[in-house]
Amino acid sequence: MKDLKNINTESTFEVRTGLIIWLKSKRNVKRLMNYGLLHYVSDKMDYALLYVETKNLDAIMERLEKENYVKAVEPSSLKDLPIKYDDVLSEMQKEIDQKKRKEKVETFSDHFTLDY
């Protein structure tokens, strides 16, 4: 029993990159499974989210762009997003305070304009 591995704890997320594939038609969407892990297909917006290995990313993107049912291929920007959100609330509060101060100054100056 000890030799069984938990698939949920072993993540291959670091070696995968998401691709957003804009589709002309969803008729051939099953063919995307040959390129990687098909995660999601949107019915309304005609796109699919596909996870592929990062080392093969450029080659797979080129091959997908040549497919006749694909409009465009974009790499996901998920890895560009910040992981730690410790200071986000304080930064948002500062921005809100600055906007309130600016609005107060504008309303004050609107009420007390001097005409010479």
JSON list of C-alpha atoms in Angstrom, two decimals:
[
{"chain": "A", "resi": 1, "resn": "MET", "atom": "CA", "xyz": [0.00, 0.00, 0.00]},
{"chain": "A", "resi": 2, "resn": "LYS", "atom": "CA", "xyz": [2.88, 2.40, 0.66]},
{"chain": "A", "resi": 3, "resn": "ASP", "atom": "CA", "xyz": [4.00, 2.28, -2.96]},
{"chain": "A", "resi": 4, "resn": "LEU", "atom": "CA", "xyz": [0.78, 3.90, -4.20]},
{"chain": "A", "resi": 5, "resn": "LYS", "atom": "CA", "xyz": [1.23, 7.50, -5.24]},
{"chain": "A", "resi": 6, "resn": "ASN", "atom": "CA", "xyz": [-1.25, 10.29, -4.75]},
{"chain": "A", "resi": 7, "resn": "ILE", "atom": "CA", "xyz": [-1.80, 11.88, -8.14]},
{"chain": "A", "resi": 8, "resn": "ASN", "atom": "CA", "xyz": [-3.16, 15.04, -6.55]},
{"chain": "A", "resi": 9, "resn": "THR", "atom": "CA", "xyz": [0.10, 15.86, -4.76]},
{"chain": "A", "resi": 10, "resn": "GLU", "atom": "CA", "xyz": [2.36, 15.23, -7.73]},
{"chain": "A", "resi": 11, "resn": "SER", "atom": "CA", "xyz": [1.89, 18.29, -9.87]},
{"chain": "A", "resi": 12, "resn": "THR", "atom": "CA", "xyz": [3.21, 18.69, -13.38]},
{"chain": "A", "resi": 13, "resn": "PHE", "atom": "CA", "xyz": [1.85, 22.22, -13.53]},
{"chain": "A", "resi": 14, "resn": "GLU", "atom": "CA", "xyz": [5.32, 23.75, -13.66]},
{"chain": "A", "resi": 15, "resn": "VAL", "atom": "CA", "xyz": [6.19, 21.98, -16.90]},
{"chain": "A", "resi": 16, "resn": "ARG", "atom": "CA", "xyz": [2.90, 22.80, -18.63]},
{"chain": "A", "resi": 17, "resn": "THR", "atom": "CA", "xyz": [1.72, 25.96, -20.33]},
{"chain": "A", "resi": 18, "resn": "GLY", "atom": "CA", "xyz": [-1.83, 26.84, -21.22]},
{"chain": "A", "resi": 19, "resn": "LEU", "atom": "CA", "xyz": [-2.80, 27.71, -24.77]},
{"chain": "A", "resi": 20, "resn": "ILE", "atom": "CA", "xyz": [-5.95, 29.59, -25.69]},
{"chain": "A", "resi": 21, "resn": "ILE", "atom": "CA", "xyz": [-7.09, 28.37, -29.08]},
{"chain": "A", "resi": 22, "resn": "TRP", "atom": "CA", "xyz": [-9.70, 30.42, -30.94]},
{"chain": "A", "resi": 23, "resn": "LEU", "atom": "CA", "xyz": [-11.75, 28.12, -33.15]},
{"chain": "A", "resi": 24, "resn": "LYS", "atom": "CA", "xyz": [-13.54, 28.61, -36.45]},
{"chain": "A", "resi": 25, "resn": "SER", "atom": "CA", "xyz": [-15.72, 25.62, -35.70]},
{"chain": "A", "resi": 26, "resn": "LYS", "atom": "CA", "xyz": [-15.98, 23.15, -32.87]},
{"chain": "A", "resi": 27, "resn": "ARG", "atom": "CA", "xyz": [-16.49, 20.20, -35.20]},
{"chain": "A", "resi": 28, "resn": "ASN", "atom": "CA", "xyz": [-12.86, 19.06, -34.95]},
{"chain": "A", "resi": 29, "resn": "VAL", "atom": "CA", "xyz": [-12.29, 19.96, -31.30]},
{"chain": "A", "resi": 30, "resn": "LYS", "atom": "CA", "xyz": [-11.46, 16.34, -30.41]},
{"chain": "A", "resi": 31, "resn": "ARG", "atom": "CA", "xyz": [-8.38, 16.60, -32.59]},
{"chain": "A", "resi": 32, "resn": "LEU", "atom": "CA", "xyz": [-6.91, 19.03, -30.06]},
{"chain": "A", "resi": 33, "resn": "MET", "atom": "CA", "xyz": [-6.48, 16.14, -27.63]},
{"chain": "A", "resi": 34, "resn": "ASN", "atom": "CA", "xyz": [-3.60, 14.93, -29.82]},
{"chain": "A", "resi": 35, "resn": "TYR", "atom": "CA", "xyz": [-1.59, 18.02, -28.87]},
{"chain": "A", "resi": 36, "resn": "GLY", "atom": "CA", "xyz": [-2.06, 18.03, -25.10]},
{"chain": "A", "resi": 37, "resn": "LEU", "atom": "CA", "xyz": [-4.57, 18.02, -22.27]},
{"chain": "A", "resi": 38, "resn": "LEU", "atom": "CA", "xyz": [-7.83, 19.58, -23.41]},
{"chain": "A", "resi": 39, "resn": "HIS", "atom": "CA", "xyz": [-9.11, 21.37, -20.32]},
{"chain": "A", "resi": 40, "resn": "TYR", "atom": "CA", "xyz": [-12.08, 23.46, -21.46]},
{"chain": "A", "resi": 41, "resn": "VAL", "atom": "CA", "xyz": [-14.12, 24.23, -24.56]},
{"chain": "A", "resi": 42, "resn": "SER", "atom": "CA", "xyz": [-16.39, 27.27, -24.63]},
{"chain": "A", "resi": 43, "resn": "ASP", "atom": "CA", "xyz": [-19.67, 26.82, -26.45]},
{"chain": "A", "resi": 44, "resn": "LYS", "atom": "CA", "xyz": [-20.53, 30.50, -26.78]},
{"chain": "A", "resi": 45, "resn": "MET", "atom": "CA", "xyz": [-17.17, 32.11, -27.47]},
{"chain": "A", "resi": 46, "resn": "ASP", "atom": "CA", "xyz": [-15.60, 29.36, -29.63]},
{"chain": "A", "resi": 47, "resn": "TYR", "atom": "CA", "xyz": [-12.32, 28.88, -27.84]},
{"chain": "A", "resi": 48, "resn": "ALA", "atom": "CA", "xyz": [-10.55, 26.00, -26.12]},
{"chain": "A", "resi": 49, "resn": "LEU", "atom": "CA", "xyz": [-8.02, 25.84, -23.31]},
{"chain": "A", "resi": 50, "resn": "LEU", "atom": "CA", "xyz": [-5.28, 23.31, -23.92]},
{"chain": "A", "resi": 51, "resn": "TYR", "atom": "CA", "xyz": [-2.33, 22.48, -21.66]},
{"chain": "A", "resi": 52, "resn": "VAL", "atom": "CA", "xyz": [0.89, 21.43, -23.38]},
{"chain": "A", "resi": 53, "resn": "GLU", "atom": "CA", "xyz": [4.45, 20.77, -22.28]},
{"chain": "A", "resi": 54, "resn": "THR", "atom": "CA", "xyz": [6.46, 23.98, -22.10]},
{"chain": "A", "resi": 55, "resn": "LYS", "atom": "CA", "xyz": [9.48, 22.53, -23.88]},
{"chain": "A", "resi": 56, "resn": "ASN", "atom": "CA", "xyz": [7.35, 21.78, -26.99]},
{"chain": "A", "resi": 57, "resn": "LEU", "atom": "CA", "xyz": [5.34, 25.02, -26.85]},
{"chain": "A", "resi": 58, "resn": "ASP", "atom": "CA", "xyz": [6.68, 26.73, -29.98]},
{"chain": "A", "resi": 59, "resn": "ALA", "atom": "CA", "xyz": [6.40, 23.66, -32.18]},
{"chain": "A", "resi": 60, "resn": "ILE", "atom": "CA", "xyz": [2.86, 22.91, -31.02]},
{"chain": "A", "resi": 61, "resn": "MET", "atom": "CA", "xyz": [1.78, 26.53, -31.53]},
{"chain": "A", "resi": 62, "resn": "GLU", "atom": "CA", "xyz": [3.09, 26.47, -35.11]},
{"chain": "A", "resi": 63, "resn": "ARG", "atom": "CA", "xyz": [1.34, 23.18, -35.86]},
{"chain": "A", "resi": 64, "resn": "LEU", "atom": "CA", "xyz": [-1.94, 24.39, -34.36]},
{"chain": "A", "resi": 65, "resn": "GLU", "atom": "CA", "xyz": [-1.89, 27.63, -36.36]},
{"chain": "A", "resi": 66, "resn": "LYS", "atom": "CA", "xyz": [-1.71, 25.58, -39.55]},
{"chain": "A", "resi": 67, "resn": "GLU", "atom": "CA", "xyz": [-4.90, 23.66, -38.71]},
{"chain": "A", "resi": 68, "resn": "ASN", "atom": "CA", "xyz": [-7.88, 24.76, -40.80]},
{"chain": "A", "resi": 69, "resn": "TYR", "atom": "CA", "xyz": [-10.31, 24.91, -37.85]},
{"chain": "A", "resi": 70, "resn": "VAL", "atom": "CA", "xyz": [-8.07, 27.24, -35.76]},
{"chain": "A", "resi": 71, "resn": "LYS", "atom": "CA", "xyz": [-8.34, 31.05, -36.03]},
{"chain": "A", "resi": 72, "resn": "ALA", "atom": "CA", "xyz": [-5.54, 31.97, -33.61]},
{"chain": "A", "resi": 73, "resn": "VAL", "atom": "CA", "xyz": [-3.39, 30.54, -30.84]},
{"chain": "A", "resi": 74, "resn": "GLU", "atom": "CA", "xyz": [-2.32, 32.53, -27.76]},
{"chain": "A", "resi": 75, "resn": "PRO", "atom": "CA", "xyz": [-0.18, 31.42, -24.82]},
{"chain": "A", "resi": 76, "resn": "SER", "atom": "CA", "xyz": [-1.86, 31.82, -21.46]},
{"chain": "A", "resi": 77, "resn": "SER", "atom": "CA", "xyz": [-0.59, 34.59, -19.20]},
{"chain": "A", "resi": 78, "resn": "LEU", "atom": "CA", "xyz": [-1.32, 32.67, -16.00]},
{"chain": "A", "resi": 79, "resn": "LYS", "atom": "CA", "xyz": [2.37, 32.39, -15.12]},
{"chain": "A", "resi": 80, "resn": "ASP", "atom": "CA", "xyz": [2.74, 36.17, -15.35]},
{"chain": "A", "resi": 81, "resn": "LEU", "atom": "CA", "xyz": [0.23, 36.78, -12.57]},
{"chain": "A", "resi": 82, "resn": "PRO", "atom": "CA", "xyz": [1.57, 37.36, -9.06]},
{"chain": "A", "resi": 83, "resn": "ILE", "atom": "CA", "xyz": [1.46, 34.42, -6.68]},
{"chain": "A", "resi": 84, "resn": "LYS", "atom": "CA", "xyz": [1.62, 36.35, -3.41]},
{"chain": "A", "resi": 85, "resn": "TYR", "atom": "CA", "xyz": [-1.18, 38.77, -2.57]},
{"chain": "A", "resi": 86, "resn": "ASP", "atom": "CA", "xyz": [0.06, 40.04, 0.80]},
{"chain": "A", "resi": 87, "resn": "ASP", "atom": "CA", "xyz": [0.06, 43.75, -0.05]},
{"chain": "A", "resi": 88, "resn": "VAL", "atom": "CA", "xyz": [-2.84, 43.83, -2.49]},
{"chain": "A", "resi": 89, "resn": "LEU", "atom": "CA", "xyz": [-5.46, 45.01, 0.01]},
{"chain": "A", "resi": 90, "resn": "SER", "atom": "CA", "xyz": [-3.30, 47.81, 1.37]},
{"chain": "A", "resi": 91, "resn": "GLU", "atom": "CA", "xyz": [-2.43, 48.98, -2.15]},
{"chain": "A", "resi": 92, "resn": "MET", "atom": "CA", "xyz": [-6.09, 48.95, -3.15]},
{"chain": "A", "resi": 93, "resn": "GLN", "atom": "CA", "xyz": [-7.01, 50.94, -0.04]},
{"chain": "A", "resi": 94, "resn": "LYS", "atom": "CA", "xyz": [-4.34, 53.54, -0.90]},
{"chain": "A", "resi": 95, "resn": "GLU", "atom": "CA", "xyz": [-5.72, 53.87, -4.44]},
{"chain": "A", "resi": 96, "resn": "ILE", "atom": "CA", "xyz": [-9.27, 54.28, -3.13]},
{"chain": "A", "resi": 97, "resn": "ASP", "atom": "CA", "xyz": [-8.14, 56.95, -0.66]},
{"chain": "A", "resi": 98, "resn": "GLN", "atom": "CA", "xyz": [-6.32, 58.84, -3.40]},
{"chain": "A", "resi": 99, "resn": "LYS", "atom": "CA", "xyz": [-9.40, 58.79, -5.63]},
{"chain": "A", "resi": 100, "resn": "LYS", "atom": "CA", "xyz": [-11.58, 60.06, -2.78]},
{"chain": "A", "resi": 101, "resn": "ARG", "atom": "CA", "xyz": [-9.15, 62.91, -2.08]},
{"chain": "A", "resi": 102, "resn": "LYS", "atom": "CA", "xyz": [-9.08, 63.83, -5.75]},
{"chain": "A", "resi": 103, "resn": "GLU", "atom": "CA", "xyz": [-12.89, 63.87, -5.92]},
{"chain": "A", "resi": 104, "resn": "LYS", "atom": "CA", "xyz": [-13.08, 66.07, -2.81]},
{"chain": "A", "resi": 105, "resn": "VAL", "atom": "CA", "xyz": [-10.63, 68.56, -4.28]},
{"chain": "A", "resi": 106, "resn": "GLU", "atom": "CA", "xyz": [-12.55, 68.64, -7.58]},
{"chain": "A", "resi": 107, "resn": "THR", "atom": "CA", "xyz": [-15.92, 69.17, -5.88]},
{"chain": "A", "resi": 108, "resn": "PHE", "atom": "CA", "xyz": [-14.44, 71.83, -3.62]},
{"chain": "A", "resi": 109, "resn": "SER", "atom": "CA", "xyz": [-12.94, 73.69, -6.55]},
{"chain": "A", "resi": 110, "resn": "ASP", "atom": "CA", "xyz": [-16.23, 73.43, -8.48]},
{"chain": "A", "resi": 111, "resn": "HIS", "atom": "CA", "xyz": [-18.19, 75.06, -5.66]},
{"chain": "A", "resi": 112, "resn": "PHE", "atom": "CA", "xyz": [-15.76, 77.86, -5.00]},
{"chain": "A", "resi": 113, "resn": "THR", "atom": "CA", "xyz": [-14.72, 79.17, -8.37]},
{"chain": "A", "resi": 114, "resn": "LEU", "atom": "CA", "xyz": [-13.88, 82.83, -8.32]},
{"chain": "A", "resi": 115, "resn": "ASP", "atom": "CA", "xyz": [-14.88, 85.01, -11.23]},
{"chain": "A", "resi": 116, "resn": "TYR", "atom": "CA", "xyz": [-12.87, 88.19, -11.56]}
]
